[in-house]
């Protein structure tokens, strides 16, 4: 370590010492350069918070470039600070002859030439309050940007490629908008809570007007001669200072005290582990990989001292309980959660089942490495001690090759040649730092360090690079290069996205930005300003959304739609005189008012019930209202109003909803659920609801339904967490998990020799999961691995999948059928236009939705006719029918009368646990 530090210090010193001033090589060049040195040049330093920022031990980048051009290049330059907004006009008018830091920009193309890139930059969209988990979250959003069109163009191109759209608005001071979406290359400046990386700039350069373009070759020469490294070092140390500052100010006094007194933090890695997370280097015996790299960067960025005791003092993980050491890195499992606490996940490892093609089908044994997470994982799925534990990797592989063990469960699939072995993806497992239960202080410090200092995503790639390097034994030869790699890792080692930048020439029209031309109400731009500037106001916020407005435009024409919008806007203006009303989008109006909720609702209700235009054309709207107290920002209050408005659309009983404490609690709960499940879905498990044959009254199978409960929040229903998993794109993890547990269940029943004639467990596959390319591979792999024939399995899909590409849909359905899996169409109701597709699709079962039965209560005779006709239609198509939500004997009798095949519902049984269900089927 010390040795490495020496190299670094030497390197930095060397860079500064390599020469005081720049001198060209040849005489001719010297002459030319001398001439240029006499020119009086004015260069703009961009007035950007990042380039201006300095710390006691770190000078700003603007200062560094001044030193470069003035002291090192010895040019006669005057510097002038210019805002991004004024750059263009200052260049056009010839006040400045160049810019010190700018990306290559097309809009300067005919005025300026650019040097080679000094450093590259990554582009992020971030926010303090608006959740951003994927690009989709940016769709149709306003994104505040600086006046650098290059970045805006990259944003546009990325969104375009994903069929998304956003509205960028350039502003002078981005900091003012950090609770909205902002586009920036320096997220650390804003301490965002949410953010995603969207791309990569082509590089920051020095730009000069054509008149001085002969200087550029000299500048390039000086940069590659060594000065670029000085820039990079300065940039790196600046970033570290910012991170450190952000991190340190986030600490509580107790945490600060801990860092001061408790030094160093003792880390022990899993002994002899060989995963990317931590592995023992074959070259120097040190632990390398993601976790050690994280600690290295924590030490470098934040000065958190740590010491690796794996090879000296480490005995067992239980010593963590005695505080013999402070942390180790392990997967969070439910078993371990009883005794330990965990940091946020630092990585996610895939596990794989490995077997030989020709292995006899009876060989159900599974080999795992001792004390590895694979062992824990295997135990979860093991019923009768099929696990064989190996002490080392080689003997484990030999045992597989010799047929002594049928399968291996491993994390490192690269060790297996896919020509020789079957490699089936199994479950992914989160990896975390683990601490003593009492050590929440350290856990919180580490979590804050992740939040404020480092981007955990970079480490896997970095560590893979290192490991490859080590494996190829170029490690030793290139030790220096490698050190630089580590030094600038977090900032500079990332996959370079290939970005094709489409030119986005439209200039935003200032005037249109202020008032909505149709209704004359202030628009979103003013609204955002209002939210920023009037945060101290208290009163009510409300959000109104007109329903089906698109239909009105489509059926009656835009002119007509415009009249209605104008009329509506006038009503708002006249009845909310002392309020602030905004038109946010086509049919969405926001308001802030000093009036009470009752007054606001009353006025709108009256208008809704008596306005002739609305009545005549059957136009309705929804309203969400919320208190704006001193404790919350306007933006938050509007957010709650908006959520309340959306809720009324779902509930449909009232046209308005007040975001009261209960509602706000519910919304906050949703975001807590998200943050729990985003980390780790291992707490999700299935319950099984039996299905009965109506004729024989026997169980013919069950539907597996996902359940979740967490220590923090208690039990959480699927109606809560499934929509969240769908919205944030991890529903496939839930579906695959339940699929696996269902298959395991069948295996267990088979092993217990329960007779399973015509018996099936079904599970739900959401549309988003169905769309995935790995659907068939995963299900095939699971069936093969657990040696369960597909005929015991049924997949429930909903009509929403019909919007998928027909060819893909049918290919997948056929592939499922080839596995012997049955397919059932869930939540089938009358009135669905897609019913026409039914005859075309290879399906087996149609599940009638509970609402169809419920409608019998409302209008008996009509409901019965509908049910009867649907039944005969589906029967004619040769599908089996499952009737869902059967609650009474009367309903059952009716179904029996119609000849419906199967029933599922509380009349028979609620969803029950695996054990309870096993008892049920055994007694059959
Ligand atoms: P679903 O697929 O329509 O599941 C049937 C729901 O009806 C279950 O609710 C079940 O408990 C409930 N149910 C069954 N019989 C009766 C009855 O007689 N009366 C009443 N009132 N309800 C009955 P649950 O378990 O709350 O699940 C709700 C929904 O969550 C499911 O509706 C399904 O859409 C979704 N879901 C559950 N597990 C999964 C899963 O693993 N993956 C996916 N993608 N979705 C799932
Ligand atoms: Ca279902
Ligand atoms: Ca259903």
Tab-separated table of C-alpha atoms in Angstrom, residues 124-519:
chain	number	residue	atom	x	y	z
A	124	UNK	CA	-26.829	12.675	-15.294
A	125	UNK	CA	-30.421	13.580	-14.715
A	126	UNK	CA	-30.927	13.980	-10.996
A	127	UNK	CA	-33.433	15.188	-8.456
A	128	UNK	CA	-33.770	15.653	-4.748
A	129	UNK	CA	-37.452	14.760	-4.606
A	130	UNK	CA	-38.627	13.226	-7.868
A	131	UNK	CA	-37.917	9.505	-8.024
A	132	UNK	CA	-35.843	8.456	-11.036
A	133	UNK	CA	-35.265	4.781	-11.489
A	134	UNK	CA	-35.216	4.439	-15.225
A	135	UNK	CA	-35.300	6.577	-18.336
A	136	UNK	CA	-39.069	6.088	-18.428
A	137	UNK	CA	-39.380	8.269	-15.379
A	138	UNK	CA	-38.224	11.210	-17.474
A	139	UNK	CA	-40.968	10.873	-20.040
A	140	UNK	CA	-42.878	14.107	-20.622
A	141	UNK	CA	-41.038	15.820	-17.811
A	142	UNK	CA	-39.515	19.246	-17.672
A	143	UNK	CA	-35.778	18.935	-17.234
A	144	UNK	CA	-33.784	21.975	-16.249
A	145	UNK	CA	-30.467	22.351	-17.994
A	146	UNK	CA	-27.622	24.778	-18.352
A	147	UNK	CA	-27.280	26.734	-21.580
A	148	UNK	CA	-24.973	24.094	-23.064
A	149	UNK	CA	-26.870	22.750	-26.029
A	150	UNK	CA	-24.533	19.772	-26.414
A	151	UNK	CA	-25.855	18.241	-23.228
A	152	UNK	CA	-29.427	18.970	-24.180
A	153	UNK	CA	-28.846	17.273	-27.529
A	154	UNK	CA	-27.466	14.169	-25.879
A	155	UNK	CA	-30.476	14.053	-23.592
A	156	UNK	CA	-32.820	14.440	-26.544
A	157	UNK	CA	-31.076	11.733	-28.542
A	158	UNK	CA	-31.153	9.257	-25.684
A	159	UNK	CA	-34.830	9.862	-25.038
A	160	UNK	CA	-35.625	9.747	-28.754
A	161	UNK	CA	-33.955	6.374	-29.053
A	162	UNK	CA	-36.223	5.138	-26.317
A	163	UNK	CA	-39.378	6.666	-27.761
A	164	UNK	CA	-39.563	9.088	-24.885
A	165	UNK	CA	-39.917	12.806	-24.803
A	166	UNK	CA	-38.880	15.570	-22.434
A	167	UNK	CA	-38.842	19.315	-22.388
A	168	UNK	CA	-35.467	20.834	-21.512
A	169	UNK	CA	-35.480	24.359	-20.120
A	170	UNK	CA	-32.174	26.186	-19.829
A	171	UNK	CA	-31.751	28.197	-16.634
A	172	UNK	CA	-28.996	30.271	-15.101
A	173	UNK	CA	-28.859	28.689	-11.674
A	174	UNK	CA	-29.540	24.984	-11.622
A	175	UNK	CA	-29.251	24.821	-7.884
A	176	UNK	CA	-32.627	26.518	-7.587
A	177	UNK	CA	-34.242	23.607	-9.368
A	178	UNK	CA	-32.628	20.687	-7.626
A	179	UNK	CA	-35.966	19.347	-6.383
A	180	UNK	CA	-37.032	19.064	-10.029
A	181	UNK	CA	-35.243	17.126	-12.717
A	182	UNK	CA	-31.940	18.647	-13.663
A	183	UNK	CA	-29.417	17.673	-16.259
A	184	UNK	CA	-25.876	17.988	-15.028
A	185	UNK	CA	-22.391	16.616	-15.421
A	186	UNK	CA	-21.671	17.122	-11.740
A	187	UNK	CA	-24.334	15.482	-9.613
A	188	UNK	CA	-22.187	15.691	-6.479
A	189	UNK	CA	-22.774	19.418	-6.390
A	190	UNK	CA	-26.466	18.932	-5.749
A	191	UNK	CA	-26.519	16.016	-3.310
A	192	UNK	CA	-29.365	14.409	-5.207
A	193	UNK	CA	-31.456	11.611	-3.819
A	194	UNK	CA	-32.312	10.175	-7.209
A	195	UNK	CA	-30.479	10.112	-10.481
A	196	UNK	CA	-29.482	8.161	-13.530
A	197	UNK	CA	-26.586	8.408	-15.875
A	198	UNK	CA	-27.805	9.045	-19.382
A	199	UNK	CA	-24.593	9.435	-21.346
A	200	UNK	CA	-21.214	10.795	-21.910
A	201	UNK	CA	-19.948	14.012	-23.465
A	202	UNK	CA	-17.343	13.853	-26.157
A	203	UNK	CA	-14.999	15.858	-23.982
A	204	UNK	CA	-14.204	19.233	-22.529
A	205	UNK	CA	-11.895	21.359	-24.650
A	206	UNK	CA	-10.351	24.771	-24.973
A	207	UNK	CA	-11.925	26.635	-27.879
A	208	UNK	CA	-10.374	29.464	-29.870
A	209	UNK	CA	-11.668	31.680	-32.614
A	210	UNK	CA	-10.360	31.007	-36.135
A	211	UNK	CA	-7.972	33.888	-35.782
A	212	UNK	CA	-5.960	32.015	-33.167
A	213	UNK	CA	-6.487	28.509	-34.367
A	214	UNK	CA	-2.753	28.090	-35.012
A	215	UNK	CA	-2.365	27.982	-31.251
A	216	UNK	CA	-4.358	24.789	-30.981
A	217	UNK	CA	-1.639	22.367	-32.122
A	218	UNK	CA	0.617	23.791	-29.406
A	219	UNK	CA	-2.061	23.453	-26.786
A	220	UNK	CA	-2.711	19.869	-27.856
A	221	UNK	CA	0.971	19.206	-27.707
A	222	UNK	CA	1.246	20.543	-24.190
A	223	UNK	CA	-1.786	18.551	-23.083
A	224	UNK	CA	-0.494	15.241	-24.312
A	225	UNK	CA	2.987	16.156	-23.121
A	226	UNK	CA	1.732	15.781	-19.570
A	227	UNK	CA	-0.512	18.674	-18.674
A	228	UNK	CA	-3.665	16.720	-19.275
A	229	UNK	CA	-2.695	14.593	-16.309
A	230	UNK	CA	-2.441	17.669	-14.146
A	231	UNK	CA	-5.963	18.600	-15.138
A	232	UNK	CA	-7.172	15.118	-14.373
A	233	UNK	CA	-5.500	15.095	-10.973
A	234	UNK	CA	-7.021	18.444	-10.117
A	235	UNK	CA	-10.419	17.283	-11.248
A	236	UNK	CA	-10.077	14.132	-9.231
A	237	UNK	CA	-9.051	15.906	-6.085
A	238	UNK	CA	-11.841	18.422	-6.558
A	239	UNK	CA	-14.389	15.648	-6.782
A	240	UNK	CA	-12.987	14.060	-3.702
A	241	UNK	CA	-13.224	17.308	-1.782
A	242	UNK	CA	-16.830	17.767	-2.777
A	243	UNK	CA	-17.703	14.187	-1.838
A	244	UNK	CA	-15.948	14.486	1.445
A	245	UNK	CA	-17.713	17.723	2.237
A	246	UNK	CA	-21.124	16.307	1.365
A	247	UNK	CA	-20.471	13.172	3.308
A	248	UNK	CA	-19.078	14.877	6.372
A	249	UNK	CA	-21.876	17.400	6.684
A	250	UNK	CA	-24.383	14.542	6.543
A	251	UNK	CA	-22.943	12.842	9.624
A	252	UNK	CA	-24.489	13.121	13.074
A	253	UNK	CA	-22.204	14.093	15.900
A	254	UNK	CA	-22.218	10.521	17.130
A	255	UNK	CA	-21.072	9.317	13.752
A	256	UNK	CA	-18.342	11.921	13.583
A	257	UNK	CA	-17.156	10.843	16.990
A	258	UNK	CA	-17.097	7.219	15.887
A	259	UNK	CA	-14.921	8.027	12.906
A	260	UNK	CA	-12.573	10.000	15.099
A	261	UNK	CA	-12.126	7.430	17.849
A	262	UNK	CA	-12.726	4.094	16.232
A	263	UNK	CA	-9.805	3.615	13.915
A	264	UNK	CA	-9.199	1.691	11.790
A	265	UNK	CA	-12.299	-0.236	10.763
A	266	UNK	CA	-11.459	-3.919	10.763
A	267	UNK	CA	-12.704	-5.758	7.705
A	268	UNK	CA	-12.635	-9.480	7.157
A	269	UNK	CA	-13.537	-10.976	3.811
A	270	UNK	CA	-14.878	-14.451	3.340
A	271	UNK	CA	-11.802	-16.616	3.595
A	272	UNK	CA	-10.603	-18.026	0.284
A	273	UNK	CA	-13.675	-16.706	-1.450
A	274	UNK	CA	-13.281	-16.484	-5.155
A	275	UNK	CA	-16.055	-14.241	-6.375
A	276	UNK	CA	-15.720	-10.830	-7.917
A	277	UNK	CA	-17.008	-9.415	-4.641
A	278	UNK	CA	-13.801	-10.438	-2.905
A	279	UNK	CA	-11.119	-12.855	-3.965
A	280	UNK	CA	-7.667	-13.645	-2.813
A	281	UNK	CA	-5.162	-12.475	-5.357
A	282	UNK	CA	-2.999	-15.241	-6.690
A	283	UNK	CA	-0.208	-12.778	-7.082
A	284	UNK	CA	0.137	-11.081	-3.713
A	285	UNK	CA	-2.359	-12.918	-1.497
A	286	UNK	CA	-4.237	-9.699	-0.774
A	287	UNK	CA	-8.002	-9.565	-1.026
A	288	UNK	CA	-9.155	-7.848	-4.195
A	289	UNK	CA	-12.476	-7.263	-5.868
A	290	UNK	CA	-15.535	-5.096	-5.425
A	291	UNK	CA	-15.614	-4.898	-1.635
A	292	UNK	CA	-11.893	-4.181	-1.137
A	293	UNK	CA	-12.100	-1.624	-3.929
A	294	UNK	CA	-15.002	0.079	-2.222
A	295	UNK	CA	-12.953	0.355	0.942
A	296	UNK	CA	-9.998	1.661	-0.990
A	297	UNK	CA	-12.087	4.412	-2.488
A	298	UNK	CA	-13.743	5.176	0.856
A	299	UNK	CA	-10.302	5.598	2.315
A	300	UNK	CA	-9.115	7.781	-0.507
A	301	UNK	CA	-12.251	9.921	-0.829
A	302	UNK	CA	-13.367	10.154	2.747
A	303	UNK	CA	-10.348	9.227	4.813
A	304	UNK	CA	-12.200	6.319	6.402
A	305	UNK	CA	-9.384	4.098	7.583
A	306	UNK	CA	-9.735	0.377	7.267
A	307	UNK	CA	-7.583	-2.644	7.743
A	308	UNK	CA	-7.992	-6.059	6.208
A	309	UNK	CA	-7.642	-8.715	8.895
A	310	UNK	CA	-8.779	-11.674	6.814
A	311	UNK	CA	-5.436	-13.396	6.764
A	312	UNK	CA	-4.341	-12.578	10.305
A	313	UNK	CA	-7.014	-12.319	12.974
A	314	UNK	CA	-10.097	-13.589	11.232
A	315	UNK	CA	-11.585	-16.754	12.662
A	316	UNK	CA	-15.265	-17.101	11.892
A	317	UNK	CA	-18.154	-14.860	11.068
A	318	UNK	CA	-19.348	-15.298	14.607
A	319	UNK	CA	-16.438	-13.177	15.760
A	320	UNK	CA	-18.343	-10.278	14.292
A	321	UNK	CA	-20.819	-10.807	17.121
A	322	UNK	CA	-18.047	-10.387	19.681
A	323	UNK	CA	-16.820	-7.246	17.985
A	324	UNK	CA	-13.553	-8.941	17.119
A	325	UNK	CA	-13.846	-7.170	13.844
A	326	UNK	CA	-16.253	-4.569	12.455
A	327	UNK	CA	-17.592	-5.727	9.147
A	328	UNK	CA	-17.533	-8.350	6.489
A	329	UNK	CA	-19.201	-8.712	3.156
A	330	UNK	CA	-21.952	-11.254	2.782
A	331	UNK	CA	-25.366	-11.661	1.252
A	332	UNK	CA	-28.269	-10.557	3.339
A	333	UNK	CA	-30.267	-13.681	4.052
A	334	UNK	CA	-33.215	-13.986	6.375
A	335	UNK	CA	-31.290	-16.301	8.640
A	336	UNK	CA	-28.405	-13.896	9.010
A	337	UNK	CA	-30.770	-10.969	9.560
A	338	UNK	CA	-31.601	-12.366	12.958
A	339	UNK	CA	-28.082	-11.785	14.203
A	340	UNK	CA	-26.659	-9.074	12.004
A	341	UNK	CA	-27.502	-5.872	10.199
A	342	UNK	CA	-26.615	-4.946	6.646
A	343	UNK	CA	-25.642	-1.982	4.530
A	344	UNK	CA	-27.353	-1.189	1.239
A	345	UNK	CA	-26.550	-3.766	-1.365
A	346	UNK	CA	-23.217	-3.223	-3.023
A	347	UNK	CA	-23.677	-5.723	-5.789
A	348	UNK	CA	-25.940	-8.450	-7.036
A	349	UNK	CA	-24.523	-11.832	-7.918
A	350	UNK	CA	-26.160	-14.308	-10.209
A	351	UNK	CA	-26.131	-17.947	-9.202
A	352	UNK	CA	-26.125	-20.796	-11.687
A	353	UNK	CA	-26.944	-24.452	-11.717
A	354	UNK	CA	-24.302	-26.430	-13.567
A	355	UNK	CA	-24.790	-29.975	-14.788
A	356	UNK	CA	-23.622	-32.313	-17.502
A	357	UNK	CA	-25.849	-33.132	-20.433
A	358	UNK	CA	-25.495	-36.840	-19.964
A	359	UNK	CA	-25.953	-36.876	-16.199
A	360	UNK	CA	-28.539	-39.480	-15.188
A	361	UNK	CA	-31.868	-37.842	-14.441
A	362	UNK	CA	-32.034	-39.396	-11.014
A	363	UNK	CA	-28.936	-37.606	-9.841
A	364	UNK	CA	-30.578	-34.910	-7.810
A	365	UNK	CA	-27.598	-34.167	-5.610
A	366	UNK	CA	-26.205	-30.688	-5.616
A	367	UNK	CA	-22.669	-29.637	-4.822
A	368	UNK	CA	-21.877	-26.380	-3.082
A	369	UNK	CA	-18.794	-24.787	-1.599
A	370	UNK	CA	-18.655	-24.786	2.174
A	371	UNK	CA	-19.914	-21.667	3.964
A	372	UNK	CA	-20.634	-19.902	0.701
A	373	UNK	CA	-23.899	-18.149	0.101
A	374	UNK	CA	-24.661	-20.889	-2.409
A	375	UNK	CA	-24.829	-23.270	0.493
A	376	UNK	CA	-27.490	-21.139	2.189
A	377	UNK	CA	-29.365	-20.765	-1.057
A	378	UNK	CA	-29.292	-24.484	-1.776
A	379	UNK	CA	-30.562	-25.219	1.713
A	380	UNK	CA	-33.602	-23.107	1.066
A	381	UNK	CA	-34.643	-25.382	-1.767
A	382	UNK	CA	-33.465	-28.653	-0.366
A	383	UNK	CA	-35.922	-31.075	1.136
A	384	UNK	CA	-34.055	-34.272	1.748
A	385	UNK	CA	-30.398	-33.561	2.156
A	386	UNK	CA	-29.342	-33.671	-1.422
A	387	UNK	CA	-26.621	-31.150	-0.718
A	388	UNK	CA	-23.015	-32.237	-0.813
A	389	UNK	CA	-20.671	-29.698	0.685
A	390	UNK	CA	-17.189	-29.356	-0.766
A	391	UNK	CA	-14.205	-27.719	0.822
A	392	UNK	CA	-12.568	-26.693	-2.384
A	393	UNK	CA	-13.609	-25.831	-5.860
A	394	UNK	CA	-11.533	-28.348	-7.784
A	395	UNK	CA	-12.741	-31.398	-5.960
A	396	UNK	CA	-16.278	-30.125	-6.446
A	397	UNK	CA	-15.837	-29.884	-10.221
A	398	UNK	CA	-14.157	-33.290	-10.301
A	399	UNK	CA	-17.083	-34.786	-8.450
A	400	UNK	CA	-19.429	-33.400	-11.102
A	401	UNK	CA	-17.297	-34.727	-13.925
A	402	UNK	CA	-17.095	-38.146	-12.275
A	403	UNK	CA	-20.844	-38.288	-11.748
A	404	UNK	CA	-20.551	-38.293	-7.969
A	405	UNK	CA	-22.727	-35.250	-7.816
A	406	UNK	CA	-25.506	-34.354	-10.274
A	407	UNK	CA	-25.453	-30.570	-10.139
A	408	UNK	CA	-23.437	-27.704	-8.787
A	409	UNK	CA	-24.760	-24.420	-7.519
A	410	UNK	CA	-22.164	-21.744	-8.221
A	411	UNK	CA	-21.812	-18.026	-8.609
A	412	UNK	CA	-18.997	-18.058	-11.094
A	413	UNK	CA	-20.276	-19.452	-14.351
A	414	UNK	CA	-17.157	-18.372	-16.236
A	415	UNK	CA	-15.358	-21.368	-14.801
A	416	UNK	CA	-17.552	-23.670	-16.866
A	417	UNK	CA	-17.315	-24.252	-20.571
A	418	UNK	CA	-20.800	-23.925	-21.996
A	419	UNK	CA	-20.026	-26.560	-24.630
A	420	UNK	CA	-19.512	-29.129	-21.950
A	421	UNK	CA	-21.937	-28.062	-19.224
A	422	UNK	CA	-25.505	-26.850	-18.973
A	423	UNK	CA	-25.515	-23.483	-17.278
A	424	UNK	CA	-28.926	-22.448	-15.966
A	425	UNK	CA	-29.479	-19.067	-14.329
A	426	UNK	CA	-30.867	-19.517	-10.852
A	427	UNK	CA	-31.542	-16.737	-8.368
A	428	UNK	CA	-29.717	-13.432	-7.976
A	429	UNK	CA	-28.556	-12.564	-4.525
A	430	UNK	CA	-27.762	-9.156	-3.107
A	431	UNK	CA	-24.391	-8.647	-1.493
A	432	UNK	CA	-24.007	-6.298	1.451
A	433	UNK	CA	-21.638	-5.244	4.145
A	434	UNK	CA	-22.628	-6.984	7.349
A	435	UNK	CA	-22.270	-5.563	10.850
A	436	UNK	CA	-22.815	-6.445	14.458
A	437	UNK	CA	-26.423	-5.783	15.448
A	438	UNK	CA	-25.354	-3.045	17.853
A	439	UNK	CA	-23.234	-1.290	15.330
A	440	UNK	CA	-25.882	0.794	13.591
A	441	UNK	CA	-23.541	3.765	13.746
A	442	UNK	CA	-21.013	2.171	11.438
A	443	UNK	CA	-23.751	0.811	9.194
A	444	UNK	CA	-25.224	4.295	8.834
A	445	UNK	CA	-21.835	5.827	8.159
A	446	UNK	CA	-21.173	3.325	5.403
A	447	UNK	CA	-24.607	3.888	3.878
A	448	UNK	CA	-24.012	7.630	3.896
A	449	UNK	CA	-20.624	7.116	2.345
A	450	UNK	CA	-22.325	5.252	-0.499
A	451	UNK	CA	-24.879	7.963	-0.860
A	452	UNK	CA	-22.512	10.890	-0.905
A	453	UNK	CA	-19.238	9.672	-2.153
A	454	UNK	CA	-19.279	6.854	-4.589
A	455	UNK	CA	-21.218	5.390	-7.407
A	456	UNK	CA	-21.469	1.733	-6.520
A	457	UNK	CA	-22.210	0.815	-10.088
A	458	UNK	CA	-18.682	1.427	-11.282
A	459	UNK	CA	-17.051	-1.087	-9.022
A	460	UNK	CA	-18.084	-4.271	-10.726
A	461	UNK	CA	-16.601	-3.121	-13.997
A	462	UNK	CA	-13.487	-1.840	-12.353
A	463	UNK	CA	-13.010	-5.044	-10.409
A	464	UNK	CA	-13.629	-7.158	-13.466
A	465	UNK	CA	-10.985	-5.170	-15.299
A	466	UNK	CA	-8.551	-5.728	-12.505
A	467	UNK	CA	-9.297	-9.372	-12.305
A	468	UNK	CA	-8.914	-9.848	-16.029
A	469	UNK	CA	-5.651	-8.020	-15.840
A	470	UNK	CA	-4.490	-10.250	-13.066
A	471	UNK	CA	-5.545	-13.351	-14.909
A	472	UNK	CA	-3.681	-12.346	-17.978
A	473	UNK	CA	-0.623	-11.741	-15.862
A	474	UNK	CA	-0.092	-8.347	-17.362
A	475	UNK	CA	-0.722	-7.159	-13.880
A	476	UNK	CA	2.931	-7.052	-12.912
A	477	UNK	CA	4.169	-5.459	-16.071
A	478	UNK	CA	1.656	-2.684	-15.993
A	479	UNK	CA	1.569	-1.905	-12.334
A	480	UNK	CA	1.861	1.824	-12.909
A	481	UNK	CA	-0.897	1.951	-15.429
A	482	UNK	CA	-3.012	0.008	-13.066
A	483	UNK	CA	-2.437	2.452	-10.264
A	484	UNK	CA	-3.601	5.304	-12.371
A	485	UNK	CA	-6.571	3.199	-13.242
A	486	UNK	CA	-7.489	2.822	-9.604
A	487	UNK	CA	-6.865	6.479	-8.950
A	488	UNK	CA	-9.249	7.762	-11.510
A	489	UNK	CA	-11.516	4.756	-11.429
A	490	UNK	CA	-14.800	6.013	-10.175
A	491	UNK	CA	-14.790	8.984	-12.424
A	492	UNK	CA	-13.394	7.670	-15.611
A	493	UNK	CA	-13.812	3.988	-16.044
A	494	UNK	CA	-17.181	3.403	-17.496
A	495	UNK	CA	-18.510	1.896	-20.598
A	496	UNK	CA	-18.561	4.538	-23.208
A	497	UNK	CA	-22.002	4.840	-24.575
A	498	UNK	CA	-22.205	5.251	-28.264
A	499	UNK	CA	-24.336	8.248	-28.662
A	500	UNK	CA	-25.621	9.507	-31.909
A	501	UNK	CA	-26.549	13.055	-31.409
A	502	UNK	CA	-29.440	14.241	-33.469
A	503	UNK	CA	-29.436	17.881	-33.993
A	504	UNK	CA	-32.088	19.648	-32.054
A	505	UNK	CA	-32.351	23.023	-33.658
A	506	UNK	CA	-35.591	24.289	-32.238
A	507	UNK	CA	-34.970	27.216	-29.998
A	508	UNK	CA	-37.264	27.563	-27.054
A	509	UNK	CA	-39.477	30.501	-27.526
A	510	UNK	CA	-39.263	32.667	-24.440
A	511	UNK	CA	-42.662	34.241	-24.816
A	512	UNK	CA	-44.492	30.969	-25.070
A	513	UNK	CA	-42.762	29.854	-21.967
A	514	UNK	CA	-44.599	32.286	-19.761
A	515	UNK	CA	-48.269	32.286	-20.625
A	516	UNK	CA	-50.372	29.620	-22.140
A	517	UNK	CA	-51.581	31.209	-25.338
A	518	UNK	CA	-54.991	29.531	-25.342
A	519	UNK	CA	-56.257	30.237	-21.839
